[in-house]
Coordinates of C-alpha atoms in Angstrom, one line a residue:
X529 CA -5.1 -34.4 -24.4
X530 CA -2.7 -33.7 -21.5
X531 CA -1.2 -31.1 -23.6
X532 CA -4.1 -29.3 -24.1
X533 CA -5.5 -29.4 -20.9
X534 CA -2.0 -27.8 -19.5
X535 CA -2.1 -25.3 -22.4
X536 CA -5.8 -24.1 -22.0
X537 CA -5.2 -23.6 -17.9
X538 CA -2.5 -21.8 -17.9
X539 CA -3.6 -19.4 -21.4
X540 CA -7.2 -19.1 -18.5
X541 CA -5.3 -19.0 -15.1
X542 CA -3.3 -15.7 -16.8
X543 CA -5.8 -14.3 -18.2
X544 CA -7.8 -14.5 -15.3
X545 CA -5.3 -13.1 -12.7
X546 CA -4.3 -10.4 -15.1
X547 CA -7.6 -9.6 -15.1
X548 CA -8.2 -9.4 -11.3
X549 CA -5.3 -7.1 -11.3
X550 CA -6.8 -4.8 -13.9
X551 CA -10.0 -4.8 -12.2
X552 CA -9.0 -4.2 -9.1
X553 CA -6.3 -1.5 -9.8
X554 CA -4.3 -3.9 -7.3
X555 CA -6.1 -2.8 -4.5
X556 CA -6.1 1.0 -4.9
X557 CA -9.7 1.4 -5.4
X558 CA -13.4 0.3 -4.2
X559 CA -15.4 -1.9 -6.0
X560 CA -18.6 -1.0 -7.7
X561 CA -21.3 -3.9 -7.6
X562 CA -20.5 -4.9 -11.2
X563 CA -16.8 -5.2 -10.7
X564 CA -17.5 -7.2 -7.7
X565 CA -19.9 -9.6 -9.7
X566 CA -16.6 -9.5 -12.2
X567 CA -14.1 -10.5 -9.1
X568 CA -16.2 -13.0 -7.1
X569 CA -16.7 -15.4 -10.3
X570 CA -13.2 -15.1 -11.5
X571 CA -12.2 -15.7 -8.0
X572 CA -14.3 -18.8 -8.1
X573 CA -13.4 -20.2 -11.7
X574 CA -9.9 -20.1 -11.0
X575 CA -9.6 -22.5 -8.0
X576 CA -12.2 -25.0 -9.9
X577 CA -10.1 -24.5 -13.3
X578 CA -7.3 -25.6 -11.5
X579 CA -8.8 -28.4 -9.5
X580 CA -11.0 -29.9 -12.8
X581 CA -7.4 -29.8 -15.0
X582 CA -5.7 -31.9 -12.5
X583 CA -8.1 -34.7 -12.3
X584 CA -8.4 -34.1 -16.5
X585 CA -4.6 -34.5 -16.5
X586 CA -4.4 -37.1 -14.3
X587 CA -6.6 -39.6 -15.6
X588 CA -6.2 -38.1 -19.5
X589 CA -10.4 -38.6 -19.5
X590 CA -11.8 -36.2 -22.4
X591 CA -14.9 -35.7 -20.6
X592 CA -13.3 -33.8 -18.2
X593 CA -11.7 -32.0 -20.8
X594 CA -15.2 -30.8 -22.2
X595 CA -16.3 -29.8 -18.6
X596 CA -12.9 -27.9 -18.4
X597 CA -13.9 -26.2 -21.6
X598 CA -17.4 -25.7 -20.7
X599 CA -16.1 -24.0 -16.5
X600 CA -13.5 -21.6 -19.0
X601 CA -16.1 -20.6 -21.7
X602 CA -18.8 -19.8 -18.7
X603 CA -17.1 -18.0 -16.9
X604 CA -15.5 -15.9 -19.6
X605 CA -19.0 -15.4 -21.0
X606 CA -20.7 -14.3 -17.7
X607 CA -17.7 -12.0 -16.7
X608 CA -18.1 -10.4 -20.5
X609 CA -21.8 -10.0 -20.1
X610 CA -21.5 -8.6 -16.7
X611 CA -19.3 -6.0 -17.6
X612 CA -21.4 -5.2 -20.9
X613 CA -24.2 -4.2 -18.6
X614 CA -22.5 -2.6 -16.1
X615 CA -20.1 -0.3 -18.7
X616 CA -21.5 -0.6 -22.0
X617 CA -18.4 -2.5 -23.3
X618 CA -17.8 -6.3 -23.7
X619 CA -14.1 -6.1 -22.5
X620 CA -12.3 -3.7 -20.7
X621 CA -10.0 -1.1 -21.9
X622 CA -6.7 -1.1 -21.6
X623 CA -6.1 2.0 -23.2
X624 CA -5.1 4.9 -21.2
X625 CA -7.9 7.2 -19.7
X626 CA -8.4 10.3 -20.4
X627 CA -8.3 12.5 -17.0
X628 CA -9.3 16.0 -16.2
X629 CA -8.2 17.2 -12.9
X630 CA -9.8 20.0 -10.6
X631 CA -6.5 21.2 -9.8
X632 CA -5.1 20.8 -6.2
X633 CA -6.8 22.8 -3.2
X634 CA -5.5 22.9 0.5
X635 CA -7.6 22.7 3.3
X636 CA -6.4 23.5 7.1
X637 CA -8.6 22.0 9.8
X638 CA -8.3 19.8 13.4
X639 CA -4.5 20.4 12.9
X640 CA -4.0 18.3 9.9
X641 CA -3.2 20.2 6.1
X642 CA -5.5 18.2 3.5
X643 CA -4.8 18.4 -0.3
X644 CA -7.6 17.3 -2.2
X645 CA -8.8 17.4 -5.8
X646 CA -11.4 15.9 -7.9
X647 CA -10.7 13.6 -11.2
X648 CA -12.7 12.9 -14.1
X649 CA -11.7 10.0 -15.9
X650 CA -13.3 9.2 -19.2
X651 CA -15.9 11.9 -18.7
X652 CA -19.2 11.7 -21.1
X653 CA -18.2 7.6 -21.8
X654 CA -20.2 5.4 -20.2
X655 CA -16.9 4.3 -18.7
X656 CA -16.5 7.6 -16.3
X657 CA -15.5 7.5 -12.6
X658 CA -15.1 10.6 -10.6
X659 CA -12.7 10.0 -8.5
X660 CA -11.5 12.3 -5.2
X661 CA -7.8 12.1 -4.4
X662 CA -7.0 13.7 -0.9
X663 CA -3.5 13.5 0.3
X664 CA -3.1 14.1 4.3
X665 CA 0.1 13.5 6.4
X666 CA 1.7 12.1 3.4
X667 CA -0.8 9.7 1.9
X668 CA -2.7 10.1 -1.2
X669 CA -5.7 8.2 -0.4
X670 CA -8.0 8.0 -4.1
X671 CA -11.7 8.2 -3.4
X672 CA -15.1 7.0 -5.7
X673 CA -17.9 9.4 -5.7
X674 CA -20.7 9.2 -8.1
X675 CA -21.3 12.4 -9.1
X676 CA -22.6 11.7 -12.6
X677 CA -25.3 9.3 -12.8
X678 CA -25.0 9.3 -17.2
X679 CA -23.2 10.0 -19.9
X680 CA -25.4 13.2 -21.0
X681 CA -23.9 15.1 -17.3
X682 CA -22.3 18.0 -18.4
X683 CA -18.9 20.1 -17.1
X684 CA -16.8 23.2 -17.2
X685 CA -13.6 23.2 -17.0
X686 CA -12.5 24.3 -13.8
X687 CA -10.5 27.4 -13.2
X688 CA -10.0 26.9 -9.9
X689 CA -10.7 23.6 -7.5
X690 CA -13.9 24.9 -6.0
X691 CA -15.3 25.1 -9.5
X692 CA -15.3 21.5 -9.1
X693 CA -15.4 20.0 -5.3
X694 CA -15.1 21.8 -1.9
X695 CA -14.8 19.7 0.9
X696 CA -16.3 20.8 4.5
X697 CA -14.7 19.4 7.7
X698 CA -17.0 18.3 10.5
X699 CA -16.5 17.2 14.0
X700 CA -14.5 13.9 13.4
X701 CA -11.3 14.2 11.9
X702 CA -12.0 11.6 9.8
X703 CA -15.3 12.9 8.4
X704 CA -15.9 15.6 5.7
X705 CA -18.8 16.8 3.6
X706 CA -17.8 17.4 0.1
X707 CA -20.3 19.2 -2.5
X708 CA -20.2 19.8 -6.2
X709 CA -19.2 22.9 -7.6
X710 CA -20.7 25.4 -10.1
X711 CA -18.7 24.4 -12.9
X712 CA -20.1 20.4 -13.1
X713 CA -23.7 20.2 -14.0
X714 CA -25.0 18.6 -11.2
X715 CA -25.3 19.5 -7.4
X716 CA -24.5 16.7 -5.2
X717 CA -23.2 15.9 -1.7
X718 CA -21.7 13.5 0.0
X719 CA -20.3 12.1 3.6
X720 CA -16.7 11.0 3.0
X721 CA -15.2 8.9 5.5
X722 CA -10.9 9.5 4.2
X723 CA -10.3 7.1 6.5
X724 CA -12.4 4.4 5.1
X725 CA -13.0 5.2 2.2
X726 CA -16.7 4.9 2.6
X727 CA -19.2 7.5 0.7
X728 CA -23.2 8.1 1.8
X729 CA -24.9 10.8 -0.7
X730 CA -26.7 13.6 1.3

């Protein structure tokens, strides 16, 4: 019984963390509200995996071996159906995205040069993000914005990088206004904070 209990925790607590790390794209990204669901329970399970298998192993008791089972099999259920409804897939992939890029446009404002593009990644899935990537002073800083609500939003290649996006600078040097361009079915703005990382729709 030990044995299994040691196996079983360790298979969970790997799984679990290589999952966070997936998830999370080690830090590099915001979270959406489904992801967070995703985070906060595997964040939770782990610590009372860990803390249920030592008493199991400690006092070799086979109920606590089922409620062991039961904390794993919950967990991994509710983080599968979580992500079902929030992507469309039980799991994620791990599979390499497929990316379509805006191209690189430079912007000169408040004395700083901005680089900035826009990223589709798995575009017409429902697994697309939109993603803005601005590099300033050296740093590539890699944005969220929802600019397609669905699956059925439509694009154009873009020719140049205001086909796509065109950022605005404002007062604060922190502060832009970036719209859609022509060439992606939708027209959209937003307040991007680069500093932050925050986004409010206009």
């Amino acid at each position: 019984m030990r044995k299994f209990v040691v196996i079983i925790t360790l298979l969970y607590t790997a799984v679990a963390v290589a999952a966070l790390g997936f998830i999370l794209n080690w830090f590099r990204e915001g979270l959406t509200l489904g992801e967070s669901l995703i985070v906060t329970t595997l964040l939770l399970s782990i610590p009372a995996v860990l803390f249920v298998a030592v008493i199991a192993w400690w006092k070799d008791n086979e109920w606590l071996a089922v409620v062991l089972v039961a904390i794993i099999f919950g967990s991994i259920w509710y983080v599968a159906k979580t992500h079902h409804a929030a992507y469309g897939e039980w799991l994620p992939s791990f599979a390499s995205a497929e990316v379509e890029t805006s191209g690189n446009a430079v912007l000169n404002t408040n004395g700083q040069n901005i680089s900035y593009r826009l990223e589709l990644h798995n575009p017409g899935t429902v697994a697309h993000r939109e993603y803005l990537v601005v590099t300033r002073s050296g740093q590539e800083r890699r944005i969220r914005l929802p600019v397609f609500d669905d699956t059925r939003s439509g694009y154009v290649s873009a020719k140049t990088p205001n086909d796509w996006i065109v950022l605005h600078p404002t007062e604060n040097v922190d502060l832009f206004r970036a719209e859609t361009g022509r060439f992606l079915f939708v027209r959209k703005s937003f307040r991007v904070n680069l500093r932050t990382g925050e986004v409010t729709s206009l």
